[in-house]
Coordinates of C-alpha atoms in Angstrom, one line a residue:
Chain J
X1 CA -8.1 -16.9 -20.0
X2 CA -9.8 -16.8 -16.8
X3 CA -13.1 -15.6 -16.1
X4 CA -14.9 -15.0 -13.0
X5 CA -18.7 -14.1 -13.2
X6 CA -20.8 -12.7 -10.6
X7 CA -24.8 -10.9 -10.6
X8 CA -24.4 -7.6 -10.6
X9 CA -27.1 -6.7 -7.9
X10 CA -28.5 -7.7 -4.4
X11 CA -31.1 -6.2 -2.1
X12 CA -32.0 -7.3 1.5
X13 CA -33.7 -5.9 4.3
X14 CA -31.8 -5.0 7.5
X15 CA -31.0 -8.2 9.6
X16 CA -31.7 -10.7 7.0
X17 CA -28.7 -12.3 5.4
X18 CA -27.2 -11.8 2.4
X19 CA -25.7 -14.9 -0.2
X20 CA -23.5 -13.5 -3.2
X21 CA -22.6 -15.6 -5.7
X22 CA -19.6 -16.6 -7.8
X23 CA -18.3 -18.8 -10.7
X24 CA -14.6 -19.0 -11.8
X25 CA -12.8 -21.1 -14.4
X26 CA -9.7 -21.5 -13.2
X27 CA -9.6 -25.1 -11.7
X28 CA -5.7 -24.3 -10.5
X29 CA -6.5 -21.7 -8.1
X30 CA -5.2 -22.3 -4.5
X31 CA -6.7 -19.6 -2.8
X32 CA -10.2 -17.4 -3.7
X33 CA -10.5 -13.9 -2.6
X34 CA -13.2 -11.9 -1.3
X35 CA -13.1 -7.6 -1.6
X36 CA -15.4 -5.4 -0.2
X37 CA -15.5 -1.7 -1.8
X38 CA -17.3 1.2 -0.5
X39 CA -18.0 4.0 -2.5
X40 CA -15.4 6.0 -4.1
X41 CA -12.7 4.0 -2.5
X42 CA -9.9 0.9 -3.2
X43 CA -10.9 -2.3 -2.3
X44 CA -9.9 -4.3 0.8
X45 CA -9.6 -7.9 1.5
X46 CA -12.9 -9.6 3.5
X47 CA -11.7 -13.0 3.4
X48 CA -10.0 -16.1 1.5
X49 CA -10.5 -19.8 1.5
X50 CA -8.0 -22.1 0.2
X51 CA -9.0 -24.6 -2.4
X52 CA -8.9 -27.8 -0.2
X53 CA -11.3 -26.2 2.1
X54 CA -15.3 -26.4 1.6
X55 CA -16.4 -23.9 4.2
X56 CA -14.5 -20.8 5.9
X57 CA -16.4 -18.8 9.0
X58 CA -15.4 -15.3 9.9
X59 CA -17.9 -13.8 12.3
X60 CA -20.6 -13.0 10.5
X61 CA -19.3 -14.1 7.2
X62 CA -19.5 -17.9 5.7
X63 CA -17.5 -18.6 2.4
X64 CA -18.5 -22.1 0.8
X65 CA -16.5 -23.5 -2.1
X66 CA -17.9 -26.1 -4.5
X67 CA -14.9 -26.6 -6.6
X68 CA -16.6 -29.1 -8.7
X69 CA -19.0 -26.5 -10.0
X70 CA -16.5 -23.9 -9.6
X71 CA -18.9 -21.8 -7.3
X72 CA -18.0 -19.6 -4.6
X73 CA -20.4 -17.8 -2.2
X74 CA -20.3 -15.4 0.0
X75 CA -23.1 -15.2 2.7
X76 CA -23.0 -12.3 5.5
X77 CA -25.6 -13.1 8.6
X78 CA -27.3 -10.2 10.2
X79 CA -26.5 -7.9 7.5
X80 CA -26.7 -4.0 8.3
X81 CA -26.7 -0.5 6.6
X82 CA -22.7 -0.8 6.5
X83 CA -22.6 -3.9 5.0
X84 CA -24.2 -1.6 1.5
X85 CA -21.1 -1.7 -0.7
X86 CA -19.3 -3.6 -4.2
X87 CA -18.4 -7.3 -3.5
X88 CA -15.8 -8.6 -5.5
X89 CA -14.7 -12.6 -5.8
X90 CA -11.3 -12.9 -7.4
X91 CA -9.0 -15.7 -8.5
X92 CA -5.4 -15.8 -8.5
X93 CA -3.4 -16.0 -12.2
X94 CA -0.3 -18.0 -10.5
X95 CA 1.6 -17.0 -14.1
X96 CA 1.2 -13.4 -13.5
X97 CA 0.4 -13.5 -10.0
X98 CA -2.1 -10.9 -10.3
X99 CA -5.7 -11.3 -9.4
X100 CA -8.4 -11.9 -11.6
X101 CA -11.9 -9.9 -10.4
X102 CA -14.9 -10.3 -11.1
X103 CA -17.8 -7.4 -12.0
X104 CA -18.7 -6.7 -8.9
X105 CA -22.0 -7.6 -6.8
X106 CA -23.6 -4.2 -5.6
X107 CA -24.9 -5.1 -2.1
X108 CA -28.2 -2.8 -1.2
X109 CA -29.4 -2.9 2.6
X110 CA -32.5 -1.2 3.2
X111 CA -33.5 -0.3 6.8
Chain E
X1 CA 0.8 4.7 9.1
X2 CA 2.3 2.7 6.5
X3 CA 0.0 2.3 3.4
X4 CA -0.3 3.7 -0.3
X5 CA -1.1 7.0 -1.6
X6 CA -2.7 7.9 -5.0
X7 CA -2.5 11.4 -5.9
X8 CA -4.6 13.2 -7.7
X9 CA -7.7 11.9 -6.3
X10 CA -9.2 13.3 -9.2
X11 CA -7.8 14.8 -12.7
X12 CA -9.0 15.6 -16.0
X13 CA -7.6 15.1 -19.0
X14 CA -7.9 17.3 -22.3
X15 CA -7.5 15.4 -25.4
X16 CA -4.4 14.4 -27.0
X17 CA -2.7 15.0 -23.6
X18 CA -0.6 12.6 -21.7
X19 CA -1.6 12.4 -18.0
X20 CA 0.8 10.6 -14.8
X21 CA -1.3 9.4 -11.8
X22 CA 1.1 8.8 -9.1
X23 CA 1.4 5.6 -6.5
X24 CA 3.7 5.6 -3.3
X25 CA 4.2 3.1 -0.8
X26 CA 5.7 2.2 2.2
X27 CA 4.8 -0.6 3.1
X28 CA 8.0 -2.0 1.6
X29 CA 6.3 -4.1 -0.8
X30 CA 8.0 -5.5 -3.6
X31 CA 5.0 -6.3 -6.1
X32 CA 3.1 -3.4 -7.2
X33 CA -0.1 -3.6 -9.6
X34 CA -2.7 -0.6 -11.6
X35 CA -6.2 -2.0 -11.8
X36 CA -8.6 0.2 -13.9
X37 CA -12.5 -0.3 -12.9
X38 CA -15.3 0.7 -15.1
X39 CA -19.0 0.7 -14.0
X40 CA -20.3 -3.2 -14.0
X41 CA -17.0 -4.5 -15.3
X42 CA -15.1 -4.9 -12.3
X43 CA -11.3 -4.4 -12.0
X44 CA -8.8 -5.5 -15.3
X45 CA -5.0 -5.4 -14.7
X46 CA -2.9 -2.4 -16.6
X47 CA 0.5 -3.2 -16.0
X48 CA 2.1 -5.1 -12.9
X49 CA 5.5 -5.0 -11.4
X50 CA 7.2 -8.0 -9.2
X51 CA 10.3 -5.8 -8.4
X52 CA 12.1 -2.6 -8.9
X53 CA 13.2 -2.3 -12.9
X54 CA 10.7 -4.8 -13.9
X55 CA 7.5 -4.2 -15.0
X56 CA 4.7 -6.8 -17.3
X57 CA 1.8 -5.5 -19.5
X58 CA -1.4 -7.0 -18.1
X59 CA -5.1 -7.4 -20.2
X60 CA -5.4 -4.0 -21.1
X61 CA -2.1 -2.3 -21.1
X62 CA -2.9 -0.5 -24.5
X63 CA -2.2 3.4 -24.7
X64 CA -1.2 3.0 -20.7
X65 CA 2.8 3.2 -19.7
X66 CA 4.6 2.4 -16.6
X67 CA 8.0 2.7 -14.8
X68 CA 9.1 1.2 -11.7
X69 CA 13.2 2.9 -10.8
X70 CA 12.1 2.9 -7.0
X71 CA 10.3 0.2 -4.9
X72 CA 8.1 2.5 -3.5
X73 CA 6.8 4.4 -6.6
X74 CA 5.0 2.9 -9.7
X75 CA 3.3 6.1 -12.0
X76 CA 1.0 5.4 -14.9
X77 CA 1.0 7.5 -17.6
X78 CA -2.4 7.6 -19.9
X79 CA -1.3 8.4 -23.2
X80 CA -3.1 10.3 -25.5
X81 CA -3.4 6.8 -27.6
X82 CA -5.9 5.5 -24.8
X83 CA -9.3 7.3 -26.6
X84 CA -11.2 6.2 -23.7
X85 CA -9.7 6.7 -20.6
X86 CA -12.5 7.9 -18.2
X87 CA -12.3 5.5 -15.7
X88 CA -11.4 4.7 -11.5
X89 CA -8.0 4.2 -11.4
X90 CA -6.6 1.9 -8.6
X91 CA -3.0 0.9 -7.0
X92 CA -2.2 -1.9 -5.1
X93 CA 0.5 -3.8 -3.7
X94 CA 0.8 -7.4 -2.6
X95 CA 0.8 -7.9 1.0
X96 CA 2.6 -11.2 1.6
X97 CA 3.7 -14.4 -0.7
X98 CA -0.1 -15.4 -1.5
X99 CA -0.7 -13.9 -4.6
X100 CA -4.2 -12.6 -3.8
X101 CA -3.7 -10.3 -0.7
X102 CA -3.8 -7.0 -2.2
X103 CA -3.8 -4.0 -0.1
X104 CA -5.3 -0.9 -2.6
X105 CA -4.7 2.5 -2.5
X106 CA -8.1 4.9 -2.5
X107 CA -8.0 5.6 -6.3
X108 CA -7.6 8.5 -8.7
X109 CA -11.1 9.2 -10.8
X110 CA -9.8 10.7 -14.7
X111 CA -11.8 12.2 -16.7
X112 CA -11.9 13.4 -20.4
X113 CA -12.6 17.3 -20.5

């Protein structure tokens, strides 16, 4: 089955940028999925990048896709006090067409 | 404001007991999904639905139930057959055709008394 791996923690300083990584298995997937969680609350859809692409910018947010290493990052520029939250890459299962997550990337800014 | 509510936000459950979080939408989604999240293990899939009457067990669907009779409602009961059920709780539905846009209710936190 599929498995999508992430580390689990990340600290920056205020204004720096932050790079979260993340390696899937599934070589099928069209699309990869980033969530963002705060605490205590659901998740909600940052962004997405579709396998044929190698880059995706979204204001202050650059996906890159490797998809011969199966490695998917996430970097945020400029990164501030409300960026602190749970990062999530996912994957798609297109037999269930359900998501696959993976643990999480706790994202501390400190001012 | 269309969206998804989970109620309780928080419940307890004695042992042996059956418990029922509840999920509405109306958003007028058809597919419907319960993710449980545990502390570093990220979100696994309970049960999913891709329409009304139809429902599929997902990774971890053991000592969980489901029903799905309305498109806008999809409870989960935790049976007393789950013996570890503390966990975050969350619904979601899918957004669009792409498999991946979830939109996710706030979650229901249940714990074991």
């Amino acid at each position: 089955g599929e498995d999508v791996e992430q580390s689990l923690f990340l600290s920056v300083r205020e204004g720096d940028s932050s790079v979260i990584n993340c390696t899937y298995t599934d070589s099928s997937s069209t699309y990869l999925y980033w969530y963002k969680q705060e605490p205590g609350a659901g998740l909600q859809l940052l962004t997405y990048i579709f396998s044929n692409m190698d880059m995706k910018q979204d204001q202050r947010l650059t996906v890159l896709l490797n998809k011969k290493d199966k490695h998917l990052s996430l970097r945020i520029a400029d990164t501030q006090t409300g960026d602190s939250a749970i990062y999530f890459c996912a994957e798609v299962d297109t037999g269930r067409r359900a998501l696959t997550f993976g643990s999480g990337t706790r994202l501390q800014v400190q001012p | 404001d269309g969206g998804i509510t989970q109620s309780p936000k928080y419940l307890f459950r004695k042992e042996g007991q059956n418990v029922t979080l509840s999920c509405e939408q109306n958003l007028n989604h058809d597919a419907m999904y319960w993710y449980r999240q545990d502390p570093g293990q990220g979100l696994r899939l309970i049960y999913y639905s891709q329409i009304v009457n139809d429902f599929q067990k997902g990774d971890i669907a053991e000592g969980y139930s489901v029903s799905r009779e309305k498109k806008e409602s999809f409870p989960l009961t935790v049976t007393s057959a789950q013996k570890n059920p503390t966990a975050f709780y969350l619904c979601a539905t899918r957004t669009g055709i792409a498999a991946g846009q979830l939109f996710f209710g706030s979650g229901t936190q249940l714990s074991v008394l």
